[in-house]
Coordinates of C-alpha atoms in Angstrom, one line a residue:
M15 CA -18.3 -4.7 -15.2
Q16 CA -19.7 -2.4 -12.5
T17 CA -23.4 -2.6 -11.7
P18 CA -25.3 0.7 -12.2
N19 CA -24.4 3.5 -9.8
E20 CA -22.1 1.3 -7.7
R21 CA -20.5 3.5 -5.0
Y22 CA -17.1 3.5 -3.4
V23 CA -15.2 5.5 -0.8
A24 CA -11.5 6.2 -0.8
L25 CA -9.9 7.8 2.2
D26 CA -6.3 9.0 2.0
L27 CA -4.6 9.5 5.3
G28 CA -1.8 11.7 4.0
S29 CA 1.0 13.4 5.9
N30 CA -0.5 16.9 5.4
S31 CA -4.2 16.4 4.7
F32 CA -6.8 13.6 5.0
H33 CA -8.9 13.4 1.8
L34 CA -12.2 11.6 1.5
L35 CA -13.8 10.7 -1.9
L36 CA -17.3 9.2 -2.4
A37 CA -17.7 8.2 -6.1
E38 CA -19.8 5.9 -8.3
F39 CA -19.5 4.6 -11.8
R40 CA -22.0 5.6 -14.5
D41 CA -21.6 3.9 -17.9
Q42 CA -18.0 2.9 -16.9
R43 CA -17.2 6.5 -16.0
M44 CA -16.3 7.5 -12.5
V45 CA -18.4 10.4 -11.0
R46 CA -17.3 12.1 -7.8
L47 CA -20.3 12.5 -5.6
H48 CA -18.7 14.0 -2.5
T49 CA -15.3 15.1 -1.3
D50 CA -14.0 16.3 2.0
R51 CA -10.6 17.4 3.4
A52 CA -9.1 17.9 6.8
M53 CA -5.7 19.7 7.1
V54 CA -4.4 17.4 9.8
R55 CA -0.6 17.8 9.2
L56 CA 0.1 14.4 10.7
A57 CA 3.8 14.7 9.8
E58 CA 4.0 17.7 12.1
G59 CA 3.4 15.4 15.0
L60 CA 6.1 12.8 14.1
D61 CA 9.2 13.1 16.4
I62 CA 12.7 11.8 15.8
H63 CA 11.7 8.4 17.4
H64 CA 8.8 8.1 14.9
Q65 CA 6.3 8.6 17.7
L66 CA 3.1 10.5 16.9
D67 CA 2.2 13.4 19.2
P68 CA -1.1 12.9 21.1
A69 CA -2.5 16.3 20.2
V70 CA -2.0 15.6 16.5
T71 CA -3.5 12.2 16.7
E72 CA -6.6 13.6 18.4
R73 CA -6.9 16.2 15.6
A74 CA -6.7 13.3 13.2
L75 CA -9.4 11.2 15.0
A76 CA -11.7 14.3 15.1
A77 CA -11.5 14.6 11.4
L78 CA -12.2 10.9 10.9
R79 CA -15.3 11.1 13.1
R80 CA -16.6 13.7 10.7
F81 CA -15.9 11.5 7.7
Q82 CA -17.4 8.3 9.1
P83 CA -21.1 8.8 8.2
V84 CA -20.2 9.0 4.5
M85 CA -18.9 5.4 4.5
D86 CA -21.3 4.0 7.1
K87 CA -23.8 2.4 4.7
L88 CA -21.4 1.0 2.2
P89 CA -20.2 -2.6 2.1
Q90 CA -16.7 -3.0 3.7
D91 CA -15.2 -4.1 0.4
H92 CA -16.4 -0.9 -1.2
V93 CA -14.3 1.2 1.2
R94 CA -10.5 1.5 1.3
V95 CA -8.5 3.6 3.8
V96 CA -4.9 4.1 2.9
G97 CA -2.0 5.4 5.0
T98 CA 1.1 7.0 3.3
N99 CA 4.4 8.4 4.3
T100 CA 3.9 9.5 7.9
L101 CA 2.1 6.3 8.8
R102 CA 4.7 4.3 7.0
M103 CA 7.3 5.8 9.3
A104 CA 5.2 5.6 12.4
A105 CA 3.7 2.2 11.8
A106 CA 5.9 0.3 14.4
N107 CA 4.7 2.7 17.1
A108 CA 1.2 3.5 16.0
D109 CA -0.8 0.3 16.9
G110 CA -3.0 2.2 19.4
F111 CA -3.8 5.1 17.0
L112 CA -4.5 2.7 14.1
E113 CA -6.8 0.6 16.2
Q114 CA -8.7 3.8 17.1
V115 CA -9.0 4.8 13.5
E116 CA -10.4 1.3 12.6
A117 CA -12.8 1.5 15.5
I118 CA -14.2 4.9 14.2
L119 CA -14.3 3.9 10.5
G120 CA -15.2 0.3 10.7
V121 CA -12.6 -0.7 8.1
P122 CA -8.9 -1.5 8.5
V123 CA -6.1 1.0 7.6
E124 CA -3.8 -0.2 4.8
I125 CA -0.2 1.2 5.0
I126 CA 1.2 1.3 1.5
S127 CA 4.7 1.7 0.2
G128 CA 5.8 4.9 -1.6
I129 CA 6.0 3.0 -4.9
E130 CA 2.4 1.7 -4.5
E131 CA 1.4 5.3 -3.7
A132 CA 3.0 6.4 -6.9
R133 CA 1.1 3.7 -8.9
L134 CA -2.2 4.7 -7.4
I135 CA -1.5 8.4 -8.2
F136 CA -0.7 7.5 -11.8
S137 CA -4.0 5.5 -12.0
G138 CA -6.0 8.4 -10.6
V139 CA -4.5 11.1 -12.8
L140 CA -5.0 8.9 -15.9
A141 CA -8.7 8.6 -15.0
A142 CA -9.1 12.3 -15.8
A143 CA -6.8 12.4 -18.8
S144 CA -8.3 13.0 -22.2
G145 CA -7.0 12.2 -25.7
P146 CA -5.0 9.3 -26.9
P147 CA -2.4 7.6 -24.7
R148 CA 0.9 9.5 -24.6
L149 CA 4.1 9.5 -22.6
R150 CA 3.5 11.4 -19.3
C151 CA 5.4 12.3 -16.2
I152 CA 3.1 12.7 -13.2
I153 CA 4.2 14.4 -10.0
D154 CA 2.6 14.7 -6.6
I155 CA 4.1 16.6 -3.7
G156 CA 2.6 15.4 -0.4
G157 CA 3.2 16.3 3.2
G158 CA 6.0 13.7 3.7
S159 CA 7.0 12.4 0.3
T160 CA 7.0 13.3 -3.4
E161 CA 6.0 10.7 -6.0
L162 CA 7.1 10.8 -9.7
V163 CA 5.8 8.4 -12.3
R164 CA 6.8 8.1 -16.0
G165 CA 4.5 6.0 -18.3
D166 CA 1.8 6.0 -20.9
K167 CA -1.0 3.5 -20.5
T168 CA 0.9 1.9 -17.6
P169 CA 3.7 3.1 -15.4
Q170 CA 7.2 2.5 -16.7
Q171 CA 9.1 4.1 -13.8
L172 CA 7.8 4.7 -10.3
E173 CA 9.7 6.8 -7.7
S174 CA 9.0 8.0 -4.2
L175 CA 11.3 10.5 -2.5
N176 CA 11.3 11.5 1.2
I177 CA 10.7 15.2 0.5
G178 CA 7.4 16.8 1.4
C179 CA 5.9 20.1 2.3
V180 CA 5.3 19.3 6.0
S181 CA 8.6 17.5 6.6
Y182 CA 10.5 20.3 4.8
S183 CA 8.6 22.9 6.8
K184 CA 9.9 21.3 10.0
R185 CA 13.4 20.9 8.6
F186 CA 14.0 24.3 7.0
F187 CA 11.2 26.7 8.3
A188 CA 10.6 25.5 11.8
D189 CA 10.7 29.0 13.2
G190 CA 8.8 30.5 10.3
L191 CA 11.8 32.3 8.9
I192 CA 12.4 32.3 5.2
S193 CA 15.3 34.7 4.8
R194 CA 17.3 36.5 7.5
N195 CA 20.9 37.6 8.2
R196 CA 22.2 36.2 4.9
V197 CA 20.6 32.8 5.5
N198 CA 18.0 32.0 2.9
H199 CA 16.1 29.0 4.1
F200 CA 14.1 28.9 0.9
Q201 CA 17.2 28.5 -1.2
R202 CA 18.5 25.8 1.2
A203 CA 15.3 23.8 0.9
R204 CA 15.3 24.1 -2.8
R205 CA 19.0 22.9 -3.1
A206 CA 18.2 20.0 -0.7
A207 CA 15.3 18.9 -2.9
Q208 CA 17.4 19.2 -6.1
A209 CA 20.0 16.9 -4.5
E210 CA 17.3 14.3 -4.0
L211 CA 16.2 14.7 -7.6
Q212 CA 19.6 14.4 -9.3
A213 CA 19.3 10.7 -10.1
L214 CA 15.9 11.3 -11.8
Q215 CA 16.9 14.0 -14.3
H216 CA 15.5 12.1 -17.3
I217 CA 12.1 11.0 -15.8
A218 CA 10.3 13.9 -17.5
E219 CA 12.3 13.9 -20.8
G220 CA 10.0 13.9 -23.8
A221 CA 6.9 13.6 -21.6
E222 CA 3.9 15.7 -20.9
V223 CA 4.3 16.8 -17.3
T224 CA 1.3 16.8 -15.0
G225 CA 1.1 17.7 -11.3
C226 CA -1.6 16.9 -8.8
S227 CA -2.7 17.4 -5.2
G228 CA -2.5 20.3 -2.7
T229 CA 0.9 21.9 -3.1
I230 CA 0.8 22.0 -6.9
K231 CA -2.8 23.2 -7.0
A232 CA -1.9 26.0 -4.5
V233 CA 1.0 27.1 -6.6
A234 CA -1.3 27.0 -9.7
R235 CA -3.8 29.3 -8.1
V236 CA -1.2 31.8 -7.0
C237 CA 0.3 31.8 -10.5
N238 CA -3.0 32.0 -12.3
S239 CA -5.1 34.5 -10.5
G240 CA -7.0 31.9 -8.5
E241 CA -7.5 29.4 -11.4
I242 CA -6.1 25.9 -11.4
K243 CA -4.4 26.0 -14.8
A244 CA -1.0 25.0 -16.1
I245 CA 2.1 26.3 -14.3
Q246 CA 4.6 28.0 -16.6
R247 CA 8.3 28.0 -15.8
E248 CA 8.7 31.8 -15.9
D249 CA 5.8 32.2 -13.5
I250 CA 7.1 29.8 -10.9
D251 CA 10.6 31.3 -11.3
R252 CA 9.1 34.8 -10.4
L253 CA 7.1 33.3 -7.5
A254 CA 10.1 31.5 -6.1
Q255 CA 12.1 34.7 -6.2
R256 CA 9.3 36.7 -4.5
V257 CA 8.8 34.1 -1.7
S258 CA 12.6 33.7 -1.1
S259 CA 12.9 37.5 -0.5
V260 CA 10.3 37.5 2.3
Q261 CA 11.6 37.4 5.8
H262 CA 8.9 35.4 7.5
I263 CA 6.1 33.1 6.5
A264 CA 3.6 35.4 8.2
D265 CA 4.7 38.2 5.8
L266 CA 3.7 36.2 2.7
D267 CA 1.3 38.5 0.8
L268 CA 0.1 36.3 -2.0
P269 CA -3.3 36.6 -3.6
Y270 CA -5.3 33.4 -3.8
L271 CA -3.2 31.6 -1.2
D272 CA -5.4 29.6 1.2
E273 CA -4.6 30.4 4.8
E274 CA -4.6 26.7 5.7
R275 CA -1.9 26.2 3.1
R276 CA 0.3 29.2 4.3
P277 CA 2.4 27.3 7.0
V278 CA 3.7 24.8 4.4
F279 CA 3.5 26.9 1.2
A280 CA 7.2 28.0 1.2
A281 CA 8.4 24.4 1.7
G282 CA 6.1 23.1 -1.0
L283 CA 7.0 25.8 -3.4
A284 CA 10.8 25.2 -2.8
I285 CA 10.3 21.5 -3.7
L286 CA 8.2 22.3 -6.8
H287 CA 10.7 24.9 -8.0
A288 CA 13.5 22.3 -7.5
I289 CA 11.5 19.9 -9.7
F290 CA 11.1 22.5 -12.4
C291 CA 14.8 23.4 -12.3
E292 CA 16.3 19.9 -11.9
L293 CA 14.1 18.1 -14.4
D294 CA 14.2 21.1 -16.9
I295 CA 10.4 21.5 -17.0
L296 CA 8.9 24.4 -18.9
R297 CA 5.2 23.7 -18.4
M298 CA 3.2 21.6 -15.9
E299 CA -0.4 20.7 -16.5
V300 CA -2.5 20.3 -13.3
S301 CA -4.9 17.4 -12.8
P302 CA -8.0 17.5 -10.6
Y303 CA -7.5 13.8 -9.8
A304 CA -4.9 12.2 -7.6
I305 CA -4.5 9.1 -5.3
R306 CA -8.1 9.0 -4.2
E307 CA -9.4 8.4 -7.7
G308 CA -6.7 5.8 -8.2
I309 CA -7.9 4.0 -5.0
V310 CA -11.5 4.0 -6.3
H311 CA -10.5 2.5 -9.6
D312 CA -8.4 -0.2 -7.8
L313 CA -11.4 -1.0 -5.6
A314 CA -13.7 -1.4 -8.6
G315 CA -11.2 -3.6 -10.3
R316 CA -10.9 -5.9 -7.3
L317 CA -14.6 -6.5 -7.3
H318 CA -15.0 -6.9 -11.0
G319 CA -12.3 -9.2 -12.2
G320 CA -9.4 -6.7 -12.6
D321 CA -7.5 -7.2 -9.3
R322 CA -4.1 -5.8 -9.8
R323 CA -2.7 -8.0 -7.0
A324 CA -3.5 -11.2 -8.9
D325 CA -1.5 -9.9 -11.9
T326 CA 1.4 -9.0 -9.6
I327 CA 1.4 -12.6 -8.1
A328 CA 1.3 -14.2 -11.5
A329 CA 4.1 -12.0 -12.8
M330 CA 6.3 -12.8 -9.8
A331 CA 5.7 -16.6 -10.1
E332 CA 6.6 -16.4 -13.8
R333 CA 9.7 -14.2 -13.2
W334 CA 11.0 -16.6 -10.5
Q335 CA 10.2 -19.7 -12.5
V336 CA 7.9 -21.3 -9.9
D337 CA 6.8 -24.8 -10.8
S338 CA 3.3 -24.2 -12.0
N339 CA 2.2 -27.9 -11.6
Q340 CA 3.4 -27.9 -8.0
V341 CA 1.6 -24.6 -7.4
R342 CA -1.6 -26.2 -8.8
R343 CA -1.3 -29.3 -6.7
I344 CA -0.5 -27.5 -3.4
G345 CA -3.0 -24.7 -4.1
T346 CA -5.9 -27.1 -4.8
T347 CA -5.1 -29.4 -1.8
S348 CA -4.6 -26.5 0.6
L349 CA -7.9 -24.9 -0.4
D350 CA -9.8 -28.2 -0.2
L351 CA -8.5 -28.6 3.3
L352 CA -9.5 -25.1 4.2
Q353 CA -13.0 -25.8 2.9
Q354 CA -13.1 -28.9 5.2
L355 CA -11.9 -26.9 8.2
R356 CA -13.9 -23.7 7.6
P357 CA -16.8 -24.2 5.3
Q358 CA -17.8 -20.5 5.7
C359 CA -14.3 -19.2 5.3
P360 CA -14.1 -15.6 3.9
E361 CA -13.1 -15.2 0.3
E362 CA -10.3 -13.0 1.3
S363 CA -8.7 -15.8 3.3
K364 CA -9.0 -18.3 0.4
V365 CA -7.4 -15.8 -2.0
R366 CA -4.5 -15.2 0.5
L367 CA -3.9 -19.0 0.7
H368 CA -4.0 -19.3 -3.0
W369 CA -1.5 -16.5 -3.5
A370 CA 0.8 -18.0 -0.8
A371 CA 0.7 -21.3 -2.7
Q372 CA 1.6 -19.5 -6.0
L373 CA 4.7 -17.9 -4.4
H374 CA 5.7 -20.6 -1.8
E375 CA 8.8 -21.7 -3.9
T376 CA 9.8 -18.2 -5.0
G377 CA 13.2 -18.5 -3.2
L378 CA 14.1 -21.7 -5.1
A379 CA 15.2 -19.6 -8.1
L380 CA 18.2 -18.4 -6.0
T381 CA 18.9 -21.0 -3.3
H382 CA 17.7 -24.4 -2.2
S383 CA 18.8 -24.7 1.5
G384 CA 17.2 -21.4 2.6
F385 CA 14.6 -20.9 -0.1
R386 CA 11.7 -20.4 2.5
K387 CA 13.5 -17.6 4.3
L388 CA 14.7 -15.9 1.1
G389 CA 11.2 -16.2 -0.5
A390 CA 9.6 -14.7 2.5
Y391 CA 12.1 -11.8 2.5
M392 CA 11.5 -11.2 -1.2
V393 CA 7.7 -11.1 -0.8
K394 CA 7.8 -9.0 2.4
H395 CA 10.1 -6.3 0.9
A396 CA 9.3 -6.3 -2.8
D397 CA 7.4 -3.4 -4.5
M398 CA 4.2 -5.5 -5.2
A399 CA 1.7 -3.5 -7.2
G400 CA -1.7 -3.4 -5.5
F401 CA -0.6 -4.7 -2.1
A402 CA -0.5 -3.0 1.2
R403 CA 2.4 -3.8 3.5
G404 CA 0.3 -5.9 5.9
E405 CA -0.8 -8.1 3.0
Q406 CA 2.7 -8.8 2.0
E407 CA 3.7 -9.6 5.6
H408 CA 0.9 -12.2 5.8
L409 CA 2.1 -13.9 2.6
A410 CA 5.7 -13.8 3.8
H411 CA 4.7 -15.4 7.1
L412 CA 3.0 -18.3 5.3
I413 CA 5.9 -18.8 2.9
H414 CA 8.5 -18.7 5.7
N415 CA 6.7 -21.2 7.7
Q416 CA 5.5 -23.7 5.0
R417 CA 7.5 -26.5 6.7
G418 CA 9.8 -27.2 9.7
R419 CA 9.6 -25.4 13.0
I420 CA 6.9 -22.7 13.2
K421 CA 8.5 -19.3 14.0
P422 CA 6.3 -17.3 16.4
P423 CA 5.1 -14.1 14.7
Q424 CA 5.5 -10.7 16.1
E425 CA 1.9 -9.5 15.8
H426 CA 1.0 -5.9 15.4
Y427 CA -1.7 -3.8 13.8
G428 CA -2.7 -5.3 10.5
F429 CA -0.7 -8.5 11.1
H430 CA -2.5 -11.2 13.0
P431 CA -1.6 -14.3 11.0
S432 CA -4.2 -17.1 10.7
P433 CA -3.1 -20.6 11.9
D434 CA -5.9 -22.1 9.8
L435 CA -4.2 -20.9 6.6
L436 CA -0.7 -21.9 7.8
L437 CA -1.9 -25.4 8.7
C438 CA -3.6 -25.9 5.3
L439 CA -0.6 -24.7 3.4
R440 CA 1.8 -26.9 5.4
L441 CA -0.4 -30.0 5.0
G442 CA -0.6 -29.3 1.2
C443 CA 3.2 -29.0 1.0
I444 CA 3.5 -32.4 2.9
I445 CA 1.0 -34.2 0.8
H446 CA 2.7 -33.2 -2.4
R447 CA 6.3 -33.1 -1.1
D448 CA 7.4 -35.5 -3.8
R449 CA 5.7 -33.4 -6.5
T450 CA 3.1 -36.1 -7.4
E451 CA -0.7 -36.0 -7.7
R452 CA -2.4 -37.4 -4.6
S453 CA -6.1 -37.6 -3.8
L454 CA -7.5 -36.3 -0.5
D455 CA -9.9 -39.3 -0.3
G456 CA -9.6 -40.6 3.2
V457 CA -8.2 -37.3 4.6
K458 CA -10.4 -35.1 6.8
L459 CA -9.4 -32.0 8.7
R460 CA -11.6 -30.6 11.5
D461 CA -11.5 -28.0 14.2
R462 CA -12.3 -29.7 17.6
G463 CA -12.3 -26.4 19.6
D464 CA -9.1 -26.8 21.5
N465 CA -7.2 -28.6 18.7
Y466 CA -7.1 -29.3 15.0
H467 CA -8.0 -33.0 14.2
L468 CA -6.5 -34.6 11.1
E469 CA -8.2 -38.0 10.4
V470 CA -6.4 -40.1 7.8
N471 CA -7.4 -43.5 6.4
R472 CA -4.9 -46.1 7.6
Q473 CA -4.7 -47.7 4.1
W474 CA -3.8 -44.2 2.7
L475 CA -1.0 -43.9 5.2
E476 CA 0.3 -47.4 4.4
Q477 CA 0.4 -46.6 0.7
N478 CA 2.3 -43.3 1.4
P479 CA 4.8 -44.2 4.2
A480 CA 7.0 -41.1 3.6
I481 CA 3.9 -38.8 3.9
A482 CA 2.8 -40.7 7.0
E483 CA 6.2 -39.9 8.6
L484 CA 6.0 -36.2 7.7
L485 CA 2.5 -36.0 9.1
E486 CA 3.7 -37.4 12.4
Q487 CA 6.5 -34.8 12.5
E488 CA 3.9 -32.1 11.7
E489 CA 1.9 -33.2 14.8
Q490 CA 5.1 -32.5 16.8
H491 CA 5.6 -29.1 15.2
W492 CA 2.1 -28.0 16.4
R493 CA 2.5 -29.1 20.0
A494 CA 3.7 -25.7 21.1
Q495 CA 0.9 -23.8 19.3
S496 CA -2.2 -22.5 21.0
R497 CA -4.2 -25.0 19.0
P498 CA -2.2 -28.2 18.5
L499 CA -2.7 -30.8 15.8
R500 CA -4.0 -34.3 16.6
L501 CA -3.4 -37.0 14.0
T502 CA -5.6 -40.1 13.9
A503 CA -5.4 -43.1 11.6
V504 CA -8.8 -44.8 11.0

């Protein structure tokens, strides 16, 4: 349960706009206190090699400097900064930019998958929904991707397509032309979007359709004399016909069209009209809420016993029939060792180690010989509700390296794996390799500055000769690491 007037900040680093939301909960109801937006058009600066243009990144950093004071006085765990489509694509080449963002804001940037983006959008829109639960189809057209979700109380189908108002502007309207010399770029953009939507023709069937975010709100204003109201099929048909007959974007003469939105309006409208046509939508409600509100609800849940990530881990462990007794043994021992090693260890690290223990045998459901590699692959690439990509990569690293030779990680922004967690997990796996209960009495793990020191009672080693042999092998495995392991029998 939230404490009175507990405040949170969500910052969405979108492909078209950056959106900031400061909100608090009053009697379990979220109240928006402050919003801000910067039309950065990050996707505009992404080249074919997935490199970000310096001029666009500087524009982005300038916007973030403006946002920073809003989040300055809040605890770090009350702030979440999320990167979506463009940052997903640029992530491998954007370490420097992301480090600058973190330096300005004081919190890390979490790159999320399109499916996780869709889940957060659904959560945000539901926060503003009234009346009893009912089947809904929620649609959000962003700068680089479009998310569609079908569900009632919870999502039943989550989709993310690589079609967005900025990326389609670059692809179909790069020179500003809409229609010229028998080439209608608007119609080409709409047909391309319809082709992407073909496999989703039933996602809106029998559901109340709701749209959210910039493109849909802009179209709603133009169709409804400046008001954000429902979009009717006949109105968007007329608007699409009108826009497609214009020669150049500069010639668009539409009342209530925001000038900032003009450069990407034709592309966004083409995508939205394709959605109406391909999904056979007659009416679309428009929500004032979107991903930012979903992020705030997720943040509040993490702090008050409703962490969606914990539910995801439990569901995966059950689905892949992980041995719950072995999970308990290794999880308890690994965490006890971590407590010995780092008495002041952050809670986040303890939770990550616990989750790694829960999923460490995920791959055994499919293979025995390569279960660690397969389990790591599954965790790294799965659509895991609540997780950022970096978090999944950390878990995958621990799972892959739970025994045997330690593979050197390729570190990058958001992924700097902890040798402390890895050592504690590996020792837990060794101590319970035979799937039996075993006390840690007589086992002490310490950090001696330039090495880890594992002190084990000699009698304990004599009673467990197989474990003693594995511990000696473990000492060898750590020799090549920056902080080696020293084993001492006492």
